[in-house]
C-alpha cells in the first residue's frame, strides 16, 4: 500500500519502487496505489478559470508544485539543497497510473474507490476512510509467475 508516495518520486525511482514491489510481493499479491488525480484537479481548476479570474496559485498549491515562500535566507538555501522533497516530482491521472502499473508487469489493474476492495479483506487496517474524489486509486496483482 502506497498512498501519496509515487508523485514525490522521479520516474527512475518510481520504476525502482515498482520493480521492488513486484519482487517482494507473493504471486497473486496485491499492490494498492493512491495518487492525486491530475485530470480531476485540472478540470476543477478550469471550471473556475475565466479571463478576469484565475486561481493559478491555488491550483499549483493543490497539486503541490508551488515552492513554499520562506522568510529566512538560510531556510531557502536549505530547501533548494534538499530539492524541496515534499513537492511533487511527477503527477498522474487514472490513465497514466493504470498504464504505469501495467507497464511494470502488474495484472488485473483496476481503478477502485477509497474504502473498497475486492482483494484486501481488512482494508480498514490499511486505509483511512475518506471520499478520495480527487485521487486516482488503483489495485493491481502480481502475476502467478513473473
mmCIF file of N, CA, C and O in Angstrom, residues 38-130:
data_model
loop_
_atom_site.group_PDB
_atom_site.id
_atom_site.type_symbol
_atom_site.label_atom_id
_atom_site.label_comp_id
_atom_site.label_asym_id
_atom_site.label_seq_id
_atom_site.Cartn_x
_atom_site.Cartn_y
_atom_site.Cartn_z
ATOM 1 N N UNK A 38 -4.517 14.125 -11.345
ATOM 2 C CA UNK A 38 -4.249 15.389 -12.031
ATOM 3 C C UNK A 38 -5.405 15.809 -12.926
ATOM 4 O O UNK A 38 -5.751 16.995 -12.975
ATOM 5 N N UNK A 39 -6.027 14.874 -13.606
ATOM 6 C CA UNK A 39 -7.141 15.223 -14.510
ATOM 7 C C UNK A 39 -8.291 15.847 -13.725
ATOM 8 O O UNK A 39 -8.853 16.864 -14.137
ATOM 9 N N UNK A 40 -8.634 15.261 -12.591
ATOM 10 C CA UNK A 40 -9.711 15.808 -11.768
ATOM 11 C C UNK A 40 -9.354 17.216 -11.288
ATOM 12 O O UNK A 40 -10.162 18.144 -11.376
ATOM 13 N N UNK A 41 -8.132 17.380 -10.778
ATOM 14 C CA UNK A 41 -7.711 18.676 -10.249
ATOM 15 C C UNK A 41 -7.643 19.730 -11.357
ATOM 16 O O UNK A 41 -8.025 20.888 -11.147
ATOM 17 N N UNK A 42 -7.196 19.338 -12.543
ATOM 18 C CA UNK A 42 -7.130 20.278 -13.672
ATOM 19 C C UNK A 42 -8.531 20.682 -14.125
ATOM 20 O O UNK A 42 -8.777 21.862 -14.412
ATOM 21 N N UNK A 43 -9.459 19.721 -14.184
ATOM 22 C CA UNK A 43 -10.844 20.062 -14.558
ATOM 23 C C UNK A 43 -11.444 21.032 -13.551
ATOM 24 O O UNK A 43 -12.104 21.998 -13.923
ATOM 25 N N UNK A 44 -11.196 20.781 -12.277
ATOM 26 C CA UNK A 44 -11.717 21.671 -11.235
ATOM 27 C C UNK A 44 -11.131 23.075 -11.394
ATOM 28 O O UNK A 44 -11.840 24.066 -11.269
ATOM 29 N N UNK A 45 -9.848 23.170 -11.717
ATOM 30 C CA UNK A 45 -9.216 24.470 -11.949
ATOM 31 C C UNK A 45 -9.858 25.163 -13.156
ATOM 32 O O UNK A 45 -10.212 26.340 -13.100
ATOM 33 N N UNK A 46 -10.013 24.441 -14.250
ATOM 34 C CA UNK A 46 -10.561 25.032 -15.470
ATOM 35 C C UNK A 46 -12.014 25.472 -15.297
ATOM 36 O O UNK A 46 -12.445 26.438 -15.924
ATOM 37 N N UNK A 47 -12.755 24.794 -14.437
ATOM 38 C CA UNK A 47 -14.144 25.197 -14.182
ATOM 39 C C UNK A 47 -14.231 26.571 -13.527
ATOM 40 O O UNK A 47 -15.218 27.272 -13.677
ATOM 41 N N UNK A 48 -13.191 26.964 -12.799
ATOM 42 C CA UNK A 48 -13.209 28.262 -12.110
ATOM 43 C C UNK A 48 -12.461 29.339 -12.879
ATOM 44 O O UNK A 48 -12.509 30.505 -12.501
ATOM 45 N N UNK A 49 -11.786 28.952 -13.953
ATOM 46 C CA UNK A 49 -10.969 29.907 -14.702
ATOM 47 C C UNK A 49 -11.832 30.788 -15.604
ATOM 48 O O UNK A 49 -12.775 30.330 -16.220
ATOM 49 N N UNK A 50 -11.455 32.057 -15.676
ATOM 50 C CA UNK A 50 -12.036 32.970 -16.656
ATOM 51 C C UNK A 50 -10.963 33.998 -17.004
ATOM 52 O O UNK A 50 -9.932 34.082 -16.338
ATOM 53 N N UNK A 51 -11.208 34.787 -18.041
ATOM 54 C CA UNK A 51 -10.235 35.804 -18.444
ATOM 55 C C UNK A 51 -9.988 36.822 -17.331
ATOM 56 O O UNK A 51 -8.932 37.411 -17.246
ATOM 57 N N UNK A 52 -10.969 37.022 -16.480
ATOM 58 C CA UNK A 52 -10.820 38.011 -15.419
ATOM 59 C C UNK A 52 -10.465 37.393 -14.065
ATOM 60 O O UNK A 52 -10.181 38.097 -13.113
ATOM 61 N N UNK A 53 -10.490 36.071 -13.988
ATOM 62 C CA UNK A 53 -10.248 35.422 -12.697
ATOM 63 C C UNK A 53 -9.457 34.133 -12.901
ATOM 64 O O UNK A 53 -9.828 33.296 -13.702
ATOM 65 N N UNK A 54 -8.372 33.994 -12.179
ATOM 66 C CA UNK A 54 -7.578 32.778 -12.241
ATOM 67 C C UNK A 54 -7.134 32.396 -10.842
ATOM 68 O O UNK A 54 -6.721 33.247 -10.066
ATOM 69 N N UNK A 55 -7.234 31.146 -10.561
ATOM 70 C CA UNK A 55 -6.763 30.614 -9.284
ATOM 71 C C UNK A 55 -5.495 29.794 -9.507
ATOM 72 O O UNK A 55 -5.332 28.726 -8.950
ATOM 73 N N UNK A 56 -4.602 30.304 -10.363
ATOM 74 C CA UNK A 56 -3.397 29.557 -10.716
ATOM 75 C C UNK A 56 -2.562 29.201 -9.491
ATOM 76 O O UNK A 56 -2.088 28.070 -9.369
ATOM 77 N N UNK A 57 -2.392 30.151 -8.592
ATOM 78 C CA UNK A 57 -1.602 29.868 -7.386
ATOM 79 C C UNK A 57 -2.263 28.775 -6.544
ATOM 80 O O UNK A 57 -1.592 27.891 -6.034
ATOM 81 N N UNK A 58 -3.577 28.847 -6.415
ATOM 82 C CA UNK A 58 -4.296 27.824 -5.648
ATOM 83 C C UNK A 58 -4.184 26.464 -6.338
ATOM 84 O O UNK A 58 -4.037 25.430 -5.677
ATOM 85 N N UNK A 59 -4.242 26.451 -7.674
ATOM 86 C CA UNK A 59 -4.098 25.204 -8.414
ATOM 87 C C UNK A 59 -2.715 24.597 -8.192
ATOM 88 O O UNK A 59 -2.584 23.416 -7.902
ATOM 89 N N UNK A 60 -1.676 25.421 -8.332
ATOM 90 C CA UNK A 60 -0.325 24.916 -8.109
ATOM 91 C C UNK A 60 -0.160 24.391 -6.685
ATOM 92 O O UNK A 60 0.494 23.368 -6.463
ATOM 93 N N UNK A 61 -0.753 25.069 -5.728
ATOM 94 C CA UNK A 61 -0.697 24.586 -4.348
ATOM 95 C C UNK A 61 -1.455 23.273 -4.208
ATOM 96 O O UNK A 61 -1.015 22.361 -3.514
ATOM 97 N N UNK A 62 -2.601 23.145 -4.910
ATOM 98 C CA UNK A 62 -3.403 21.923 -4.790
ATOM 99 C C UNK A 62 -2.692 20.710 -5.365
ATOM 100 O O UNK A 62 -2.923 19.589 -4.928
ATOM 101 N N UNK A 63 -1.812 20.938 -6.342
ATOM 102 C CA UNK A 63 -1.055 19.815 -6.891
ATOM 103 C C UNK A 63 0.375 19.792 -6.345
ATOM 104 O O UNK A 63 1.220 19.041 -6.813
ATOM 105 N N UNK A 64 0.617 20.607 -5.355
ATOM 106 C CA UNK A 64 1.878 20.623 -4.615
ATOM 107 C C UNK A 64 3.085 20.859 -5.526
ATOM 108 O O UNK A 64 4.095 20.197 -5.405
ATOM 109 N N UNK A 65 2.954 21.819 -6.421
ATOM 110 C CA UNK A 65 4.057 22.172 -7.304
ATOM 111 C C UNK A 65 4.577 23.580 -7.046
ATOM 112 O O UNK A 65 5.482 24.037 -7.727
ATOM 113 N N UNK A 66 4.016 24.249 -6.094
ATOM 114 C CA UNK A 66 4.453 25.611 -5.783
ATOM 115 C C UNK A 66 5.479 25.547 -4.666
ATOM 116 O O UNK A 66 5.234 24.933 -3.624
ATOM 117 N N UNK A 67 6.616 26.152 -4.889
ATOM 118 C CA UNK A 67 7.641 26.161 -3.857
ATOM 119 C C UNK A 67 7.190 27.071 -2.715
ATOM 120 O O UNK A 67 6.633 28.135 -2.962
ATOM 121 N N UNK A 68 7.426 26.651 -1.488
ATOM 122 C CA UNK A 68 6.999 27.483 -0.357
ATOM 123 C C UNK A 68 7.791 28.776 -0.296
ATOM 124 O O UNK A 68 8.953 28.833 -0.675
ATOM 125 N N UNK A 69 7.112 29.798 0.173
ATOM 126 C CA UNK A 69 7.782 31.079 0.368
ATOM 127 C C UNK A 69 8.424 31.061 1.746
ATOM 128 O O UNK A 69 7.736 30.989 2.759
ATOM 129 N N UNK A 70 9.723 31.081 1.749
ATOM 130 C CA UNK A 70 10.474 31.051 3.007
ATOM 131 C C UNK A 70 10.941 32.454 3.348
ATOM 132 O O UNK A 70 11.398 33.193 2.474
ATOM 133 N N UNK A 71 10.849 32.813 4.607
ATOM 134 C CA UNK A 71 11.271 34.148 5.015
ATOM 135 C C UNK A 71 12.770 34.202 5.267
ATOM 136 O O UNK A 71 13.406 35.219 5.031
ATOM 137 N N UNK A 72 13.342 33.127 5.699
ATOM 138 C CA UNK A 72 14.748 33.111 6.057
ATOM 139 C C UNK A 72 15.603 32.680 4.857
ATOM 140 O O UNK A 72 15.281 31.714 4.159
ATOM 141 N N UNK A 73 16.696 33.372 4.641
ATOM 142 C CA UNK A 73 17.618 33.017 3.564
ATOM 143 C C UNK A 73 18.188 31.621 3.808
ATOM 144 O O UNK A 73 18.315 30.817 2.879
ATOM 145 N N UNK A 74 18.506 31.318 5.044
ATOM 146 C CA UNK A 74 19.054 30.000 5.386
ATOM 147 C C UNK A 74 18.034 28.904 5.042
ATOM 148 O O UNK A 74 18.384 27.880 4.455
ATOM 149 N N UNK A 75 16.763 29.126 5.369
ATOM 150 C CA UNK A 75 15.721 28.140 5.052
ATOM 151 C C UNK A 75 15.560 27.977 3.540
ATOM 152 O O UNK A 75 15.355 26.881 3.047
ATOM 153 N N UNK A 76 15.651 29.072 2.793
ATOM 154 C CA UNK A 76 15.546 28.993 1.332
ATOM 155 C C UNK A 76 16.694 28.186 0.745
ATOM 156 O O UNK A 76 16.489 27.333 -0.112
ATOM 157 N N UNK A 77 17.899 28.444 1.210
ATOM 158 C CA UNK A 77 19.071 27.707 0.718
ATOM 159 C C UNK A 77 18.951 26.236 1.077
ATOM 160 O O UNK A 77 19.184 25.354 0.240
ATOM 161 N N UNK A 78 18.575 25.969 2.313
ATOM 162 C CA UNK A 78 18.388 24.576 2.745
ATOM 163 C C UNK A 78 17.343 23.881 1.878
ATOM 164 O O UNK A 78 17.546 22.767 1.404
ATOM 165 N N UNK A 79 16.236 24.538 1.643
ATOM 166 C CA UNK A 79 15.180 23.966 0.811
ATOM 167 C C UNK A 79 15.647 23.678 -0.600
ATOM 168 O O UNK A 79 15.338 22.632 -1.174
ATOM 169 N N UNK A 80 16.414 24.596 -1.182
ATOM 170 C CA UNK A 80 16.926 24.375 -2.539
ATOM 171 C C UNK A 80 17.891 23.195 -2.570
ATOM 172 O O UNK A 80 17.864 22.379 -3.484
ATOM 173 N N UNK A 81 18.756 23.110 -1.554
ATOM 174 C CA UNK A 81 19.703 21.996 -1.499
ATOM 175 C C UNK A 81 18.989 20.648 -1.327
ATOM 176 O O UNK A 81 19.413 19.640 -1.868
ATOM 177 N N UNK A 82 17.905 20.671 -0.577
ATOM 178 C CA UNK A 82 17.144 19.437 -0.334
ATOM 179 C C UNK A 82 16.204 19.120 -1.489
ATOM 180 O O UNK A 82 15.620 18.051 -1.546
ATOM 181 N N UNK A 83 16.058 20.032 -2.428
ATOM 182 C CA UNK A 83 15.177 19.793 -3.568
ATOM 183 C C UNK A 83 13.712 19.841 -3.193
ATOM 184 O O UNK A 83 12.871 19.270 -3.864
ATOM 185 N N UNK A 84 13.407 20.525 -2.114
ATOM 186 C CA UNK A 84 12.032 20.605 -1.641
ATOM 187 C C UNK A 84 11.374 19.222 -1.733
ATOM 188 O O UNK A 84 10.516 18.988 -2.583
ATOM 189 N N UNK A 85 11.832 18.292 -0.899
ATOM 190 C CA UNK A 85 11.368 16.903 -1.029
ATOM 191 C C UNK A 85 9.859 16.725 -0.904
ATOM 192 O O UNK A 85 9.316 15.753 -1.403
ATOM 193 N N UNK A 86 9.169 17.673 -0.293
ATOM 194 C CA UNK A 86 7.719 17.497 -0.167
ATOM 195 C C UNK A 86 6.988 17.846 -1.455
ATOM 196 O O UNK A 86 5.827 17.489 -1.625
ATOM 197 N N UNK A 87 7.643 18.553 -2.378
ATOM 198 C CA UNK A 87 6.979 18.912 -3.628
ATOM 199 C C UNK A 87 6.854 17.697 -4.539
ATOM 200 O O UNK A 87 7.659 16.778 -4.493
ATOM 201 N N UNK A 88 5.839 17.721 -5.370
ATOM 202 C CA UNK A 88 5.643 16.624 -6.318
ATOM 203 C C UNK A 88 6.678 16.703 -7.429
ATOM 204 O O UNK A 88 6.962 17.771 -7.949
ATOM 205 N N UNK A 89 7.182 15.554 -7.785
ATOM 206 C CA UNK A 89 8.149 15.465 -8.879
ATOM 207 C C UNK A 89 7.486 15.002 -10.163
ATOM 208 O O UNK A 89 8.028 15.183 -11.245
ATOM 209 N N UNK A 90 6.329 14.398 -10.053
ATOM 210 C CA UNK A 90 5.557 13.977 -11.215
ATOM 211 C C UNK A 90 4.090 13.914 -10.807
ATOM 212 O O UNK A 90 3.781 13.941 -9.621
ATOM 213 N N UNK A 91 3.225 13.871 -11.772
ATOM 214 C CA UNK A 91 1.792 13.770 -11.480
ATOM 215 C C UNK A 91 1.195 12.665 -12.339
ATOM 216 O O UNK A 91 1.706 12.364 -13.417
ATOM 217 N N UNK A 92 0.122 12.094 -11.839
ATOM 218 C CA UNK A 92 -0.577 11.021 -12.534
ATOM 219 C C UNK A 92 -2.058 11.359 -12.620
ATOM 220 O O UNK A 92 -2.587 12.121 -11.819
ATOM 221 N N UNK A 93 -2.688 10.742 -13.577
ATOM 222 C CA UNK A 93 -4.142 10.687 -13.607
ATOM 223 C C UNK A 93 -4.489 9.204 -13.687
ATOM 224 O O UNK A 93 -3.596 8.348 -13.651
ATOM 225 N N UNK A 94 -5.763 8.897 -13.781
ATOM 226 C CA UNK A 94 -6.163 7.487 -13.785
ATOM 227 C C UNK A 94 -5.569 6.724 -14.964
ATOM 228 O O UNK A 94 -5.169 5.573 -14.823
ATOM 229 N N UNK A 95 -5.473 7.364 -16.117
ATOM 230 C CA UNK A 95 -4.934 6.694 -17.310
ATOM 231 C C UNK A 95 -3.445 6.410 -17.143
ATOM 232 O O UNK A 95 -2.984 5.291 -17.379
ATOM 233 N N UNK A 96 -2.667 7.419 -16.725
ATOM 234 C CA UNK A 96 -1.222 7.208 -16.623
ATOM 235 C C UNK A 96 -0.852 6.266 -15.491
ATOM 236 O O UNK A 96 0.092 5.488 -15.621
ATOM 237 N N UNK A 97 -1.596 6.279 -14.394
ATOM 238 C CA UNK A 97 -1.301 5.348 -13.309
ATOM 239 C C UNK A 97 -1.603 3.911 -13.741
ATOM 240 O O UNK A 97 -0.817 2.992 -13.484
ATOM 241 N N UNK A 98 -2.721 3.728 -14.417
ATOM 242 C CA UNK A 98 -3.065 2.393 -14.909
ATOM 243 C C UNK A 98 -1.993 1.881 -15.878
ATOM 244 O O UNK A 98 -1.524 0.745 -15.766
ATOM 245 N N UNK A 99 -1.587 2.716 -16.804
ATOM 246 C CA UNK A 99 -0.547 2.324 -17.764
ATOM 247 C C UNK A 99 0.781 2.046 -17.079
ATOM 248 O O UNK A 99 1.513 1.128 -17.460
ATOM 249 N N UNK A 100 1.128 2.848 -16.085
ATOM 250 C CA UNK A 100 2.392 2.660 -15.371
ATOM 251 C C UNK A 100 2.416 1.308 -14.669
ATOM 252 O O UNK A 100 3.408 0.567 -14.754
ATOM 253 N N UNK A 101 1.331 0.962 -13.980
ATOM 254 C CA UNK A 101 1.281 -0.341 -13.296
ATOM 255 C C UNK A 101 1.343 -1.492 -14.291
ATOM 256 O O UNK A 101 2.082 -2.461 -14.083
ATOM 257 N N UNK A 102 0.601 -1.389 -15.380
ATOM 258 C CA UNK A 102 0.601 -2.452 -16.390
ATOM 259 C C UNK A 102 1.984 -2.575 -17.037
ATOM 260 O O UNK A 102 2.464 -3.687 -17.271
ATOM 261 N N UNK A 103 2.627 -1.445 -17.298
ATOM 262 C CA UNK A 103 3.951 -1.466 -17.929
ATOM 263 C C UNK A 103 5.006 -2.127 -17.048
ATOM 264 O O UNK A 103 6.021 -2.606 -17.546
ATOM 265 N N UNK A 104 4.759 -2.163 -15.746
ATOM 266 C CA UNK A 104 5.701 -2.785 -14.822
ATOM 267 C C UNK A 104 5.320 -4.225 -14.489
ATOM 268 O O UNK A 104 5.819 -4.796 -13.525
ATOM 269 N N UNK A 105 4.407 -4.796 -15.275
ATOM 270 C CA UNK A 105 4.125 -6.218 -15.165
ATOM 271 C C UNK A 105 2.960 -6.608 -14.290
ATOM 272 O O UNK A 105 2.693 -7.796 -14.111
ATOM 273 N N UNK A 106 2.257 -5.630 -13.736
ATOM 274 C CA UNK A 106 1.119 -5.966 -12.883
ATOM 275 C C UNK A 106 -0.088 -6.344 -13.731
ATOM 276 O O UNK A 106 -0.314 -5.778 -14.798
ATOM 277 N N UNK A 107 -0.843 -7.312 -13.252
ATOM 278 C CA UNK A 107 -2.063 -7.791 -13.913
ATOM 279 C C UNK A 107 -3.286 -7.243 -13.190
ATOM 280 O O UNK A 107 -3.184 -6.747 -12.071
ATOM 281 N N UNK A 108 -4.418 -7.406 -13.834
ATOM 282 C CA UNK A 108 -5.705 -7.069 -13.223
ATOM 283 C C UNK A 108 -5.693 -5.667 -12.617
ATOM 284 O O UNK A 108 -6.172 -5.447 -11.510
ATOM 285 N N UNK A 109 -5.112 -4.731 -13.356
ATOM 286 C CA UNK A 109 -5.042 -3.338 -12.901
ATOM 287 C C UNK A 109 -6.457 -2.780 -12.914
ATOM 288 O O UNK A 109 -7.149 -2.836 -13.921
ATOM 289 N N UNK A 110 -6.881 -2.278 -11.775
ATOM 290 C CA UNK A 110 -8.282 -1.858 -11.629
ATOM 291 C C UNK A 110 -8.378 -0.585 -10.803
ATOM 292 O O UNK A 110 -7.786 -0.486 -9.725
ATOM 293 N N UNK A 111 -9.123 0.388 -11.323
ATOM 294 C CA UNK A 111 -9.419 1.595 -10.565
ATOM 295 C C UNK A 111 -10.463 1.233 -9.508
ATOM 296 O O UNK A 111 -11.473 0.606 -9.812
ATOM 297 N N UNK A 112 -10.184 1.585 -8.266
ATOM 298 C CA UNK A 112 -11.092 1.258 -7.164
ATOM 299 C C UNK A 112 -11.437 2.528 -6.393
ATOM 300 O O UNK A 112 -10.799 3.560 -6.550
ATOM 301 N N UNK A 113 -12.423 2.422 -5.550
ATOM 302 C CA UNK A 113 -12.847 3.558 -4.719
ATOM 303 C C UNK A 113 -12.212 3.455 -3.343
ATOM 304 O O UNK A 113 -11.995 2.354 -2.839
ATOM 305 N N UNK A 114 -11.928 4.605 -2.768
ATOM 306 C CA UNK A 114 -11.409 4.621 -1.395
ATOM 307 C C UNK A 114 -12.393 3.887 -0.500
ATOM 308 O O UNK A 114 -13.602 4.058 -0.610
ATOM 309 N N UNK A 115 -11.858 3.026 0.341
ATOM 310 C CA UNK A 115 -12.686 2.288 1.287
ATOM 311 C C UNK A 115 -13.279 1.007 0.740
ATOM 312 O O UNK A 115 -14.016 0.329 1.448
ATOM 313 N N UNK A 116 -12.957 0.664 -0.511
ATOM 314 C CA UNK A 116 -13.487 -0.587 -1.050
ATOM 315 C C UNK A 116 -12.381 -1.368 -1.749
ATOM 316 O O UNK A 116 -11.462 -0.787 -2.317
ATOM 317 N N UNK A 117 -12.479 -2.680 -1.657
ATOM 318 C CA UNK A 117 -11.510 -3.554 -2.310
ATOM 319 C C UNK A 117 -12.114 -4.937 -2.458
ATOM 320 O O UNK A 117 -12.738 -5.444 -1.532
ATOM 321 N N UNK A 118 -11.918 -5.532 -3.622
ATOM 322 C CA UNK A 118 -12.335 -6.924 -3.820
ATOM 323 C C UNK A 118 -11.251 -7.876 -3.326
ATOM 324 O O UNK A 118 -11.508 -9.045 -3.125
ATOM 325 N N UNK A 119 -10.036 -7.352 -3.141
ATOM 326 C CA UNK A 119 -8.890 -8.209 -2.879
ATOM 327 C C UNK A 119 -8.326 -8.108 -1.461
ATOM 328 O O UNK A 119 -7.616 -9.007 -1.028
ATOM 329 N N UNK A 120 -8.570 -7.016 -0.785
ATOM 330 C CA UNK A 120 -7.997 -6.807 0.553
ATOM 331 C C UNK A 120 -9.130 -6.888 1.567
ATOM 332 O O UNK A 120 -9.947 -5.973 1.664
ATOM 333 N N UNK A 121 -9.204 -7.990 2.332
ATOM 334 C CA UNK A 121 -10.348 -8.192 3.225
ATOM 335 C C UNK A 121 -10.430 -7.195 4.385
ATOM 336 O O UNK A 121 -11.503 -6.760 4.744
ATOM 337 N N UNK A 122 -9.315 -6.813 4.972
ATOM 338 C CA UNK A 122 -9.331 -5.919 6.128
ATOM 339 C C UNK A 122 -8.752 -4.563 5.733
ATOM 340 O O UNK A 122 -7.742 -4.125 6.268
ATOM 341 N N UNK A 123 -9.412 -3.904 4.800
ATOM 342 C CA UNK A 123 -8.901 -2.655 4.253
ATOM 343 C C UNK A 123 -8.800 -1.554 5.305
ATOM 344 O O UNK A 123 -7.912 -0.720 5.254
ATOM 345 N N UNK A 124 -9.699 -1.566 6.279
ATOM 346 C CA UNK A 124 -9.685 -0.524 7.320
ATOM 347 C C UNK A 124 -8.366 -0.528 8.086
ATOM 348 O O UNK A 124 -7.959 0.493 8.627
ATOM 349 N N UNK A 125 -7.686 -1.666 8.145
ATOM 350 C CA UNK A 125 -6.399 -1.742 8.834
ATOM 351 C C UNK A 125 -5.306 -1.036 8.039
ATOM 352 O O UNK A 125 -4.260 -0.701 8.573
ATOM 353 N N UNK A 126 -5.568 -0.790 6.756
ATOM 354 C CA UNK A 126 -4.571 -0.210 5.871
ATOM 355 C C UNK A 126 -4.887 1.234 5.515
ATOM 356 O O UNK A 126 -4.010 2.086 5.493
ATOM 357 N N UNK A 127 -6.138 1.518 5.239
ATOM 358 C CA UNK A 127 -6.516 2.792 4.644
ATOM 359 C C UNK A 127 -7.569 3.504 5.482
ATOM 360 O O UNK A 127 -8.579 2.915 5.836
ATOM 361 N N UNK A 128 -7.313 4.773 5.756
ATOM 362 C CA UNK A 128 -8.293 5.574 6.485
ATOM 363 C C UNK A 128 -9.468 5.898 5.577
ATOM 364 O O UNK A 128 -9.303 6.110 4.386
ATOM 365 N N UNK A 129 -10.671 5.967 6.132
ATOM 366 C CA UNK A 129 -11.823 6.328 5.304
ATOM 367 C C UNK A 129 -11.733 7.774 4.822
ATOM 368 O O UNK A 129 -11.066 8.596 5.425
ATOM 369 N N UNK A 130 -12.388 8.057 3.748
ATOM 370 C CA UNK A 130 -12.425 9.396 3.183
ATOM 371 C C UNK A 130 -13.093 9.325 1.833
ATOM 372 O O UNK A 130 -13.306 8.247 1.309
#
